[in-house]
PDB file of C-alpha atoms in Angstrom:
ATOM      1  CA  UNK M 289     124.989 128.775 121.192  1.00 43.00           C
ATOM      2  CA  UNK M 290     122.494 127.047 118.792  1.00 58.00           C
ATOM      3  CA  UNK M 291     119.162 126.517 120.445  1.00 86.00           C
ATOM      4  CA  UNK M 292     118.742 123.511 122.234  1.00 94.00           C
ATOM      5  CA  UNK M 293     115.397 121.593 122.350  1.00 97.00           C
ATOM      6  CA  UNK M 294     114.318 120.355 125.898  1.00 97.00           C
ATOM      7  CA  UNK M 295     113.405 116.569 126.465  1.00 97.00           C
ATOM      8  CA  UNK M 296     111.020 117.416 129.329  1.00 96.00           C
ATOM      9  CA  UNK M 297     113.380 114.921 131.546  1.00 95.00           C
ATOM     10  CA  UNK M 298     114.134 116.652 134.999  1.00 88.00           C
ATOM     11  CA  UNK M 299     117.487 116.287 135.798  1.00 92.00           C
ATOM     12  CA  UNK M 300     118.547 115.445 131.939  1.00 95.00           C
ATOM     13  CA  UNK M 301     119.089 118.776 129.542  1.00 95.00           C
ATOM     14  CA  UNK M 302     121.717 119.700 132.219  1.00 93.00           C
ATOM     15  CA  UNK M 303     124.062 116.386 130.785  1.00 94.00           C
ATOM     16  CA  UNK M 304     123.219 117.518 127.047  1.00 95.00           C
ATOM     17  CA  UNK M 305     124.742 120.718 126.993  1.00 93.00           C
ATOM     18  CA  UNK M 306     121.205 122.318 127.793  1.00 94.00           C
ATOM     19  CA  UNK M 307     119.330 119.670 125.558  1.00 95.00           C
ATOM     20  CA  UNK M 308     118.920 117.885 121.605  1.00 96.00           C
ATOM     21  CA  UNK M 309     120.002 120.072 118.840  1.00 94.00           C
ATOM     22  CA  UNK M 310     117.047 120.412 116.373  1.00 94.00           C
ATOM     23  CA  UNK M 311     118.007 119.609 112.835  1.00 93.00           C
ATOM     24  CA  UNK M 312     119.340 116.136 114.252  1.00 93.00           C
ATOM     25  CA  UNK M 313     118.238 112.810 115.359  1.00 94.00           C
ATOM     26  CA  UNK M 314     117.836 111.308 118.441  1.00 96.00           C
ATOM     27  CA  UNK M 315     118.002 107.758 119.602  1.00 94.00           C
ATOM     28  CA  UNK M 316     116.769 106.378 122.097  1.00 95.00           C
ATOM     29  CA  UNK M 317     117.641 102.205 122.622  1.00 92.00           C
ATOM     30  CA  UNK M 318     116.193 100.373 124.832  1.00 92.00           C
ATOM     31  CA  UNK M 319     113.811  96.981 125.497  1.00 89.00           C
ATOM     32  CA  UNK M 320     110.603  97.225 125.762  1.00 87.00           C
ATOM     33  CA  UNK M 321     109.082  98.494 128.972  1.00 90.00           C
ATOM     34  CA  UNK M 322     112.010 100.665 129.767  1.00 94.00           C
ATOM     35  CA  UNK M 323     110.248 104.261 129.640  1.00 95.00           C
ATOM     36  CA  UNK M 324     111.105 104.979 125.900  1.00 95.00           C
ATOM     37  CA  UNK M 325     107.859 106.172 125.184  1.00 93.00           C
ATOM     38  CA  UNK M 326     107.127 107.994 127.976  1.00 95.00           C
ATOM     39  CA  UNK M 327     109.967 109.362 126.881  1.00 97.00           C
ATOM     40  CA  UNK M 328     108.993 110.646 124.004  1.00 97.00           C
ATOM     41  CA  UNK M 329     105.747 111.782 124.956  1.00 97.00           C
ATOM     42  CA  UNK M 330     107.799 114.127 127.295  1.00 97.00           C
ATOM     43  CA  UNK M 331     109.801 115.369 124.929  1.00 98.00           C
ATOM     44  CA  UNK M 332     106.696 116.169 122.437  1.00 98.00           C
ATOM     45  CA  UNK M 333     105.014 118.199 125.407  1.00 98.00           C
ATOM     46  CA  UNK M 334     108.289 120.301 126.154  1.00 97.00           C
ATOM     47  CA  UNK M 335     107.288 121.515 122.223  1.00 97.00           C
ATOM     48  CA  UNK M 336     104.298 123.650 123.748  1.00 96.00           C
ATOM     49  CA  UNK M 337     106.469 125.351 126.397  1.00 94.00           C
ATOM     50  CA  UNK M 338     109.559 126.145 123.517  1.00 94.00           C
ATOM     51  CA  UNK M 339     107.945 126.081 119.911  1.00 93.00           C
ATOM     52  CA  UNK M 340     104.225 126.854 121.224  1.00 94.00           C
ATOM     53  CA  UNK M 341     103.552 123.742 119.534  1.00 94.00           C
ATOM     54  CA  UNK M 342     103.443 119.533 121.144  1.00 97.00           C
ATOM     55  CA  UNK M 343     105.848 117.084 118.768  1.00 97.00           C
ATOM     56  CA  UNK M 344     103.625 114.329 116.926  1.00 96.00           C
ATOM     57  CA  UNK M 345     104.158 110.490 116.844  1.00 95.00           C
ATOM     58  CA  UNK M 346     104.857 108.994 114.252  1.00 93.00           C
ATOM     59  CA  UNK M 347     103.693 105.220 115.136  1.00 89.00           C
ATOM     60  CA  UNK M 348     105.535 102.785 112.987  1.00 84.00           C
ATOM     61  CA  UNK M 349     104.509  99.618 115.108  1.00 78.00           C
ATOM     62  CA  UNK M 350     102.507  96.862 112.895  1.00 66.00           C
ATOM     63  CA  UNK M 351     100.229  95.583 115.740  1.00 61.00           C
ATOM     64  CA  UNK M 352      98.059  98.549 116.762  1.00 53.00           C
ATOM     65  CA  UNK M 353      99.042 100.963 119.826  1.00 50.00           C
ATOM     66  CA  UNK M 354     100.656  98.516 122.006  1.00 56.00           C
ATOM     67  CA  UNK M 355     103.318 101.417 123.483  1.00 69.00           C
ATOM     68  CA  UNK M 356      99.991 102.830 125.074  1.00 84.00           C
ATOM     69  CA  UNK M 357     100.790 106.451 123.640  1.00 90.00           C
ATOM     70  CA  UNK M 358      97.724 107.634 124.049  1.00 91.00           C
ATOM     71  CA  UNK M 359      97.562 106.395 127.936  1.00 92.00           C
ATOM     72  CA  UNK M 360     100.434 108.347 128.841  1.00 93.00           C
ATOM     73  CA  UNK M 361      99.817 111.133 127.314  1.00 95.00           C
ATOM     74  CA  UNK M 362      96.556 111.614 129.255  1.00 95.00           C
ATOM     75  CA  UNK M 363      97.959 110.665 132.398  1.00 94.00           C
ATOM     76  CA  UNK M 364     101.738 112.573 132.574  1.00 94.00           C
ATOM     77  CA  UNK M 365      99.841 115.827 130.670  1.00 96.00           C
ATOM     78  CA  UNK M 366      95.769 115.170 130.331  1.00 95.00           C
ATOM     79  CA  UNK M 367      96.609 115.346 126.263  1.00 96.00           C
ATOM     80  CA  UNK M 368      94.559 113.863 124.627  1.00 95.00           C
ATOM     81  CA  UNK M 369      96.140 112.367 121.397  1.00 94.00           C
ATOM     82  CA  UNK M 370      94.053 112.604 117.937  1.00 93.00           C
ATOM     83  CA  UNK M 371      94.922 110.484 115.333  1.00 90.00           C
ATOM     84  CA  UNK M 372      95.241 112.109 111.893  1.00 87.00           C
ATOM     85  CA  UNK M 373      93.397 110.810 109.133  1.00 71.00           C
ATOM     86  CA  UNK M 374      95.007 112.301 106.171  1.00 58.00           C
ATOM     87  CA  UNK M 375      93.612 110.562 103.063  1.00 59.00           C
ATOM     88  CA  UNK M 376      95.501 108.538 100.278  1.00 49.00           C
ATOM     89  CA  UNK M 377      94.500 111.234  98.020  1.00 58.00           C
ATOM     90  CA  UNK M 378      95.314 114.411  98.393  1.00 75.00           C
ATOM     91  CA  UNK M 379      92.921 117.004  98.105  1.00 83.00           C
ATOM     92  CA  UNK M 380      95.703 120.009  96.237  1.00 86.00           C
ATOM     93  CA  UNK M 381      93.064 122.652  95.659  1.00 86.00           C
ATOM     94  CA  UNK M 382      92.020 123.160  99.075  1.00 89.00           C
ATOM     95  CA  UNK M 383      94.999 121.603 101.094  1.00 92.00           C
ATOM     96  CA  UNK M 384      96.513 124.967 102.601  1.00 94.00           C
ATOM     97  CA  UNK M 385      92.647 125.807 103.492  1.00 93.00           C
ATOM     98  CA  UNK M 386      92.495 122.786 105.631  1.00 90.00           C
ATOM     99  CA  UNK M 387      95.669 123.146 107.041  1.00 92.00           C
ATOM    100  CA  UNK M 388      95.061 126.656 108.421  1.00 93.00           C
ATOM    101  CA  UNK M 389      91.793 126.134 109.591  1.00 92.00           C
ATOM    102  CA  UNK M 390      91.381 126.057 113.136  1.00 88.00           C
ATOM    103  CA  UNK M 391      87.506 124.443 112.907  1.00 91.00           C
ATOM    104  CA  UNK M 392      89.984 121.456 111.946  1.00 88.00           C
ATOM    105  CA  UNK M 393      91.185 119.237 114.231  1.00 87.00           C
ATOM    106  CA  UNK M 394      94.691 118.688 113.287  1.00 89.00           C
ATOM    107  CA  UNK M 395      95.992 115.109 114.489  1.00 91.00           C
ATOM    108  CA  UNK M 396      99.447 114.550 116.683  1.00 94.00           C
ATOM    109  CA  UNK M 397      99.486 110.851 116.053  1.00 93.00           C
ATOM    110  CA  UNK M 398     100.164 109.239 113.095  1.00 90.00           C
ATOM    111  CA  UNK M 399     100.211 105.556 112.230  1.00 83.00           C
ATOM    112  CA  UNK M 400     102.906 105.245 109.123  1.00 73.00           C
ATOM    113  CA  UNK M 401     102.011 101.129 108.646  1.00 72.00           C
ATOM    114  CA  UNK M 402      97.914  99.494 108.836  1.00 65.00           C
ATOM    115  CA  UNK M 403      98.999  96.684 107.169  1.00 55.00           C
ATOM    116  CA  UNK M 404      98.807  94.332 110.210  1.00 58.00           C
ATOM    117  CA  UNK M 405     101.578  91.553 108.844  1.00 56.00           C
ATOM    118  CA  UNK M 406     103.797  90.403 111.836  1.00 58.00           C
ATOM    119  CA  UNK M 407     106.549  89.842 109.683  1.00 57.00           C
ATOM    120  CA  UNK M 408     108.919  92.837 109.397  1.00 61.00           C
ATOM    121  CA  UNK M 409     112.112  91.731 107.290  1.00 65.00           C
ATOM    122  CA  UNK M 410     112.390  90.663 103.456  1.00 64.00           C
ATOM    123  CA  UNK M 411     114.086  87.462 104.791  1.00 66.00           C
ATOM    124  CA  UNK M 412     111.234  86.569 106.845  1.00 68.00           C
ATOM    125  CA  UNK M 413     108.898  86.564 104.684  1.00 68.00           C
ATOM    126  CA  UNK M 414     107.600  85.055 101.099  1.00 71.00           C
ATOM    127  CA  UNK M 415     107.552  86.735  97.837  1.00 71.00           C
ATOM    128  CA  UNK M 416     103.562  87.896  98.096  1.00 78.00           C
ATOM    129  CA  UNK M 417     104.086  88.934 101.792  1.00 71.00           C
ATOM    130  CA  UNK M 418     107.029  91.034 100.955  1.00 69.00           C
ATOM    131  CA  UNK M 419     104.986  92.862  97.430  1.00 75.00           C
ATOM    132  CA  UNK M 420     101.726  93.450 100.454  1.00 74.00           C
ATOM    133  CA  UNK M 421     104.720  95.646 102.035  1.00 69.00           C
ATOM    134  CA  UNK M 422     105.979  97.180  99.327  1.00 71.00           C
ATOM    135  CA  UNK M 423     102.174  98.223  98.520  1.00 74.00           C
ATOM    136  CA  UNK M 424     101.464  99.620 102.200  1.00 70.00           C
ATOM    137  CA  UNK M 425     104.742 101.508 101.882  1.00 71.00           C
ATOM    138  CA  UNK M 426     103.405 103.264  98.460  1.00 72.00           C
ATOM    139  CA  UNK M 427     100.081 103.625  99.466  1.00 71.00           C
ATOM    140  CA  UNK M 428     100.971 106.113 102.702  1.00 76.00           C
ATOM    141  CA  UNK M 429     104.061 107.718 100.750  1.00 83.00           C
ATOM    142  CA  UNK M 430     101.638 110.318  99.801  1.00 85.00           C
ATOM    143  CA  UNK M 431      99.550 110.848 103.461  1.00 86.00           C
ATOM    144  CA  UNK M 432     102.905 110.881 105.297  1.00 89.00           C
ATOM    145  CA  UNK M 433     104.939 112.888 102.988  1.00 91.00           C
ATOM    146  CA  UNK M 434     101.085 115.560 103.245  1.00 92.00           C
ATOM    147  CA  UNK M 435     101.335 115.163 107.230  1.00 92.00           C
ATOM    148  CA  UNK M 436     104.689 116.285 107.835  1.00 94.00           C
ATOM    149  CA  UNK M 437     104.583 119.131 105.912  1.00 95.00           C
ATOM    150  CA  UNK M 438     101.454 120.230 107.145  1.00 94.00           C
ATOM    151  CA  UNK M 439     102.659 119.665 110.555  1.00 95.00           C
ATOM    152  CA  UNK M 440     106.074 121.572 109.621  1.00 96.00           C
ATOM    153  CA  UNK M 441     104.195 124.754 107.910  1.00 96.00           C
ATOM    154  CA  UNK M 442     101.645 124.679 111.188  1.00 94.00           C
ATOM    155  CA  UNK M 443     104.814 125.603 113.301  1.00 95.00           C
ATOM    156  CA  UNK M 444     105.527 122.217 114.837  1.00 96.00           C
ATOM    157  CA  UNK M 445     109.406 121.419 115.029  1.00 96.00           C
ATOM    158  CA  UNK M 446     109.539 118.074 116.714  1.00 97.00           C
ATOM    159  CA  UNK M 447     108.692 114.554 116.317  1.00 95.00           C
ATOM    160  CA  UNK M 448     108.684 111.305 117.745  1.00 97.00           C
ATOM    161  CA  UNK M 449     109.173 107.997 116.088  1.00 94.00           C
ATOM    162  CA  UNK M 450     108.324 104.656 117.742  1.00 92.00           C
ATOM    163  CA  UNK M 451     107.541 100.828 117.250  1.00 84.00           C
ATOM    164  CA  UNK M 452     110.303 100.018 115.704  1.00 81.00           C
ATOM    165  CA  UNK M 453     111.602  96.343 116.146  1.00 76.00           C
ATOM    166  CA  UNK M 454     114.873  94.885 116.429  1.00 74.00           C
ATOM    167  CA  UNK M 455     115.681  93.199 113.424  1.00 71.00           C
ATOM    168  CA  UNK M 456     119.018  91.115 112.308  1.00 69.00           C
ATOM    169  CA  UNK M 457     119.643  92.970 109.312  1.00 67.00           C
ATOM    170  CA  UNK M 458     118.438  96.885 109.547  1.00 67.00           C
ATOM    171  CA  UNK M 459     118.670  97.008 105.666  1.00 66.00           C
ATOM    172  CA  UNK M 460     115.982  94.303 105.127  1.00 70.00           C
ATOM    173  CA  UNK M 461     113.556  95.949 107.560  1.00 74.00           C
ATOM    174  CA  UNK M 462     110.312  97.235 105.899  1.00 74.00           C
ATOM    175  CA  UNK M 463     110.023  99.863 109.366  1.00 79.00           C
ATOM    176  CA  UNK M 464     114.045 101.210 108.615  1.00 82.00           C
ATOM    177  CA  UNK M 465     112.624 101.508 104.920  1.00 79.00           C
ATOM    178  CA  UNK M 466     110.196 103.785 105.767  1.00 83.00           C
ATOM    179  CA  UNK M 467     112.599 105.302 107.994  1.00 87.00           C
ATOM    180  CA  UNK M 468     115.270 106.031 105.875  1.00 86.00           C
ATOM    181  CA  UNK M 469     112.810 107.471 103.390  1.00 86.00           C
ATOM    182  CA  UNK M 470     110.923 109.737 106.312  1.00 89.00           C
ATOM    183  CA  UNK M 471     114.464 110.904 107.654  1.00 90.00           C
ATOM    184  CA  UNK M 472     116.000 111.650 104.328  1.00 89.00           C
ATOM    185  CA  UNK M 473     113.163 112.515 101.778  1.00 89.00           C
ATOM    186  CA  UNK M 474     111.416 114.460 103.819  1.00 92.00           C
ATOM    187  CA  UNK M 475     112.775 115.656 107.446  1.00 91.00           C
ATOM    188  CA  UNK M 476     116.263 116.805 106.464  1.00 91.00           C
ATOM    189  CA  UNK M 477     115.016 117.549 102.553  1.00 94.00           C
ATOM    190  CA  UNK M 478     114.869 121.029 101.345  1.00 96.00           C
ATOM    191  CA  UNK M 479     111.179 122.538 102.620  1.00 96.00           C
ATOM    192  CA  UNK M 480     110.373 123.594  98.748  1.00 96.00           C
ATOM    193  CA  UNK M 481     111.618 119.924  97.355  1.00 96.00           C
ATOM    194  CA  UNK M 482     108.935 118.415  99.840  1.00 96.00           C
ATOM    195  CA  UNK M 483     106.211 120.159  98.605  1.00 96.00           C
ATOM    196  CA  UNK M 484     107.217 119.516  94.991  1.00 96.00           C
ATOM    197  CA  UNK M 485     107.244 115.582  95.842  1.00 94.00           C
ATOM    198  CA  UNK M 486     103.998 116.322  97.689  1.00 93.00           C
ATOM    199  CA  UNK M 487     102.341 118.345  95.187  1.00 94.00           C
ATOM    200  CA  UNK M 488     104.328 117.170  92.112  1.00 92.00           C
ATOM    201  CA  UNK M 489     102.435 118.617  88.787  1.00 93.00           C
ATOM    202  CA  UNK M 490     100.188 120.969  90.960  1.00 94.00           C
ATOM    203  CA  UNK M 491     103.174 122.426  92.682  1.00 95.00           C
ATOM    204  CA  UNK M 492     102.800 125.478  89.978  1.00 95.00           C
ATOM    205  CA  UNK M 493      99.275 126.250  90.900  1.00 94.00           C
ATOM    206  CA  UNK M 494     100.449 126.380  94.818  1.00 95.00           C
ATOM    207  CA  UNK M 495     103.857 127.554  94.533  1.00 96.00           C
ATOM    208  CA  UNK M 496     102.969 130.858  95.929  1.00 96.00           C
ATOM    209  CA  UNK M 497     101.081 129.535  98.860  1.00 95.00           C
ATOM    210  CA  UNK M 498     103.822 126.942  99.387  1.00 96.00           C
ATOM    211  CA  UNK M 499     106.640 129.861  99.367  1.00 95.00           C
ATOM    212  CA  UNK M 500     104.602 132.224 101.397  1.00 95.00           C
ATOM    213  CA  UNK M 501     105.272 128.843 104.204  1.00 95.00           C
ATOM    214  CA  UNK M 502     108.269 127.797 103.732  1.00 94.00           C
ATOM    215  CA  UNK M 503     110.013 126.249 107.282  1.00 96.00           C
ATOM    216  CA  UNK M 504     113.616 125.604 107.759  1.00 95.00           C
ATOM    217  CA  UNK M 505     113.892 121.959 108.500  1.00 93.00           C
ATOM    218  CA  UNK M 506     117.386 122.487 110.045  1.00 94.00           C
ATOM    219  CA  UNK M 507     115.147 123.674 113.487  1.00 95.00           C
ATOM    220  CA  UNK M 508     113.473 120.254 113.292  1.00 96.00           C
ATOM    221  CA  UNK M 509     114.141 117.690 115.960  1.00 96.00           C
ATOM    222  CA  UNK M 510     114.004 113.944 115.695  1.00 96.00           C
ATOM    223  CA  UNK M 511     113.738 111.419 118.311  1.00 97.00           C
ATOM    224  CA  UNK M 512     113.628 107.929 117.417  1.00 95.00           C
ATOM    225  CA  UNK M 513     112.427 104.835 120.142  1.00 94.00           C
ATOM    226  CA  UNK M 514     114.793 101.925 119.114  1.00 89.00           C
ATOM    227  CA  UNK M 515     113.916  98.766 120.471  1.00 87.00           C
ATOM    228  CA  UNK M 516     116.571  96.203 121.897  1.00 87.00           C
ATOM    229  CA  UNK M 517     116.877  92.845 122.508  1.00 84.00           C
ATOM    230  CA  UNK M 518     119.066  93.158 125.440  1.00 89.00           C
ATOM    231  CA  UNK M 519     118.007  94.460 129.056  1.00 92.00           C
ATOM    232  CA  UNK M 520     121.016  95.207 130.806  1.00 94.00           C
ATOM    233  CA  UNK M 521     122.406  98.402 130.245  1.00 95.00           C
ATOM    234  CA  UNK M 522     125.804  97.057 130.396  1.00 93.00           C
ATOM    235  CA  UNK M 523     124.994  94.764 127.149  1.00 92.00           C
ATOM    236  CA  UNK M 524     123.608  96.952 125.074  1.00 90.00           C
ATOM    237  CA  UNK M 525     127.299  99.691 125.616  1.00 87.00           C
ATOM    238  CA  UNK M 526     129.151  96.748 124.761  1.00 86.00           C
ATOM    239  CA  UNK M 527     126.998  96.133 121.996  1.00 79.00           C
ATOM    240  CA  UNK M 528     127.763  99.046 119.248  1.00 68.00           C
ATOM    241  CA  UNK M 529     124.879 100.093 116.285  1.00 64.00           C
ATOM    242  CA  UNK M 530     126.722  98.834 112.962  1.00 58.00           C
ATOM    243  CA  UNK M 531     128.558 101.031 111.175  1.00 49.00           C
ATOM    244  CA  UNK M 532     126.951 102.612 108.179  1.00 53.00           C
ATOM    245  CA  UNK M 533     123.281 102.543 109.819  1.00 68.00           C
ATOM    246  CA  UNK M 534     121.164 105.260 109.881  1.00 67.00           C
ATOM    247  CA  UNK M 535     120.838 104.896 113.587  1.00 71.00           C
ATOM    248  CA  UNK M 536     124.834 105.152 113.479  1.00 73.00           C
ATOM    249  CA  UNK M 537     124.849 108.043 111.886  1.00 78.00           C
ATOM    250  CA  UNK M 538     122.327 109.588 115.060  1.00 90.00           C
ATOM    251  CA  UNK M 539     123.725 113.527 116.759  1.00 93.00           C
ATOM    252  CA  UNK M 540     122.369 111.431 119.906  1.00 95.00           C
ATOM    253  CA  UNK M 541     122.308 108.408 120.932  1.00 93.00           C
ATOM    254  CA  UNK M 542     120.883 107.103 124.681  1.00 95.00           C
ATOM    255  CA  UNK M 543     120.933 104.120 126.262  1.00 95.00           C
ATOM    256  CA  UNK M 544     118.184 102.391 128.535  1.00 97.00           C
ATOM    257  CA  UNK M 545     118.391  99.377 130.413  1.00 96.00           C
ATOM    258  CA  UNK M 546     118.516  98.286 133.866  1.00 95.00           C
ATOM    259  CA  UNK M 547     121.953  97.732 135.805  1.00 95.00           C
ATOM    260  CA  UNK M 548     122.424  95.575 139.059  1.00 92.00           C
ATOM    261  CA  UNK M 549     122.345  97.294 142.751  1.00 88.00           C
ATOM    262  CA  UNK M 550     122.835  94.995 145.320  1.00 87.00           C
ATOM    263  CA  UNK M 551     120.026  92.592 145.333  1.00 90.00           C
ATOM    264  CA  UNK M 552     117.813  95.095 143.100  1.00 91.00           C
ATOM    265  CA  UNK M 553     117.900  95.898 139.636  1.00 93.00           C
ATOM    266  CA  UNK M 554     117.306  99.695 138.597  1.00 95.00           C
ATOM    267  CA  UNK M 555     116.486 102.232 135.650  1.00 96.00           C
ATOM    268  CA  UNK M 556     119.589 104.056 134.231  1.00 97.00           C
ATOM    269  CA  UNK M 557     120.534 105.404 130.696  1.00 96.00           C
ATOM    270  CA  UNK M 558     123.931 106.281 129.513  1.00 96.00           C
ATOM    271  CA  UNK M 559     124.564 108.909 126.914  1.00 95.00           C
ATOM    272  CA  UNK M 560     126.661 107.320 124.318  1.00 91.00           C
ATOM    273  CA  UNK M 561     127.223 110.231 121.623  1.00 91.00           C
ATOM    274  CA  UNK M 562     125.794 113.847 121.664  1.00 93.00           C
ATOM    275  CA  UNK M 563     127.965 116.018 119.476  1.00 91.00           C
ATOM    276  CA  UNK M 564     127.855 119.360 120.390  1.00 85.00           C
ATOM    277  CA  UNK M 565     128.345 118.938 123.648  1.00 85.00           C
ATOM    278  CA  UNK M 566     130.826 116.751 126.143  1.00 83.00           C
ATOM    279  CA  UNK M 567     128.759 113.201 127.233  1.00 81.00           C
ATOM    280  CA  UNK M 568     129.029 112.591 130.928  1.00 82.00           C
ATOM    281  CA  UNK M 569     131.011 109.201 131.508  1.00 86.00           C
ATOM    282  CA  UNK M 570     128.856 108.331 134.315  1.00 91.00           C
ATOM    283  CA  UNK M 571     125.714 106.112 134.408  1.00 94.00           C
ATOM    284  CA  UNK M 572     122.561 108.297 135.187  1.00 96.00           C
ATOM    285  CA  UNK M 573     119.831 106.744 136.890  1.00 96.00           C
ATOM    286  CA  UNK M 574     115.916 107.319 136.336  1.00 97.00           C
ATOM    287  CA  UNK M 575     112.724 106.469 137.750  1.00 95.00           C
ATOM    288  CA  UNK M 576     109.157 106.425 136.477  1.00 94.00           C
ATOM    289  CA  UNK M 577     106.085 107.622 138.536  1.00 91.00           C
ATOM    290  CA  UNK M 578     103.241 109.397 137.694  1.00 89.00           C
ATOM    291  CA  UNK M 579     105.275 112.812 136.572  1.00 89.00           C
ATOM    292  CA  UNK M 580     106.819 110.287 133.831  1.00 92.00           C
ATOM    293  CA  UNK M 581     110.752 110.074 134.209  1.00 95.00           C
ATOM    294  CA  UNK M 582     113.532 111.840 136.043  1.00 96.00           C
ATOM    295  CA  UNK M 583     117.186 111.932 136.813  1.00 96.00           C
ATOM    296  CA  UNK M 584     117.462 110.976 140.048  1.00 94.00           C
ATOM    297  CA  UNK M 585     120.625 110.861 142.544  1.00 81.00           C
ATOM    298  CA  UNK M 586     123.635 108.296 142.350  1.00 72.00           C
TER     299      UNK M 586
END
C-alpha cells in the first residue's frame, strides 16, 4: 500500500483508508468558521511526526491573516509560525547556501498575494484594477516558485493552502490563477523543470547542486481550504464543484458544514471522493476544543 499521509484528525485517517495520498490534492469546503484551518494546521504538524518535517501555509487571502494561522498554531502545538521573506530577486549564487543553513530561519508561512485589493474576479473589477493583479501575480512568480522548492529540497512534503474565496466564476478568479499555476507549474511539475523555471539561464552554473537535490514531487501532499457560501452541510452535497475545475479534479474532497440535531445545530464533514480508498456513506461528526478537531461518536 502507497504511504498514506496523516491529517492529525483523531478519529479521521481510519475513514481514508489510513489517510491523504501524497502526490494529490486535498479539499477541504467549507464556510468560514467551520474548523478548516485548524484543519490544516493539524495536518501540517502530523508532517513532523511522518516526514520529520511541519507542512507550510501558503496564505492566499488578500486582507492580512484573518484565518488566525498563527493563533492556532501556538495554541493546538506552541508553533510558532515564521513568515518567509524570500525576496523578488533571487540571490542564484548563494541560494543552496541559504537554504542549507541552519543559522537561517527558514519560514512555514507564506503570503502568495500583498496586494491588498478586495476585489478578487476580472468581472469585478476595472481595467487598471485587474493590470495591479496581473502585476502582483508576476512580481511573486519568482519568490513562490524559490519557496517551494526550497521547502521541497529541505525535506518538507506537505502544504497547506488557504484564503481562498468563493467566487461565481473559478476561471476569472485572480486566487484560482495563482492556484492553477502553483498546483500545475510547480507542485506536480517535474523537480528539475522547477528549478530550470526558477533558475532559468543560471540553471547551468547550479545544475549540479540542483541534481545532487532533486525530490520526487509525487510524495508531495496538497490540502487546499475552499471557502463556501453555504453552511449547511446538506447544501453544499447537493451542491457539486463544476465540472472541469481544478477543485473537481481533487483525489479528496471533504465537506464541512453544520447539520440540524434536534433543537441544536452541530459540526460534521462528509467525505465526498477519496480515490484509493472506499468513502464512508455516513455523516461524521466533529468538535473543536483546545486539542483542535476530532471525530467524535454518532
Amino acid at each position: 500500500m502507497k504511504h498514506r499521509q496523516s491529517t492529525g484528525i483523531s478519529g479521521l485517517d481510519q475513514y481514508l483508508g489510513g489517510g491523504l495520498l501524497p502526490g494529490t490534492m486535498t479539499v477541504l469546503v467549507g464556510s468560514s468558521g467551520i474548523g478548516k484551518t485548524q484543519f490544516g494546521i493539524q495536518y501540517a504538524h502530523a508532517g513532523l511526526q511522518q516526514e520529520g518535517q511541519r507542512g507550510v501555509l501558503f496564505d492566499m487571502a488578500s486582507r492580512g491573516d484573518s484565518q488566525g494561522h498563527k493563533e492556532y498554531a501556538q495554541r493546538l502545538f506552541q508553533w510558532t509560525l515564521h513568515e518567509e521573506t524570500v525576496q523578488n530577486v533571487i540571490d542564484y549564487e548563494h541560494f543552496f547556501d541559504k537554504i542549507f543553513n541552519k543559522k537561517i530561519q527558514h519560514g512555514d508561512y507564506f503570503r502568495a498575494l500583498t496586494y491588498q485589493g478586495k476585489r478578487l474576479t476580472k468581472r469585478d473589477m476595472d481595467f487598471d484594477q485587474w493590470n495591479d493583479w496581473q502585476a502582483e501575480l508576476s512580481k511573486h512568480l519568482d519568490a513562490t516558485i524559490a519557496y517551494f522548492f526550497g521547502y521541497f529540497i529541505r525535506g518538507g512534503r506537505r502544504f497547506v493552502v488557504d484564503g481562498i474565496e468563493p467566487v461565481q466564476h473559478q476561471g476569472e478568479s485572480i486566487q484560482f490563477e495563482l492556484l492553477e499555476y502553483v498546483y500545475h507549474q510547480i507542485i506536480r511539475k517535474d523537480a528539475e523543470w522547477v528549478a530550470r523555471d526558477l533558475f532559468r539561464q543560471h540553471f547551468l552554473a547550479n545544475e549540479t547542486k540542483i541534481r545532487k537535490h532533486i525530490y520526487r514531487n509525487e510524495e508531495i501532499g496538497c490540502l487546499v481550504n475552499y471557502t463556501s457560501s453555504e453552511t449547511s452541510l446538506d447544501a453544499m452535497i447537493e451542491k457539486p464543484l463544476d465540472e472541469g475545475d481544478l477543485l473537481a479534479n481533487a483525489n479528496t474532497i471533504i465537506y464541512m458544514g453544520k447539520i440540524r440535531d434536534g433543537n441544536k445545530f452541530r459540526r460534521a464533514m462528509y467525505i465526498s471522493k477519496h480515490r484509493g480508498s472506499p468513502c464512508p456513506d455516513e455523516i461524521l461528526l466533529y468538535e473543536i476544543d483546545e486539542h483542535g478537531l476530532k471525530i467524535v461518536a454518532n
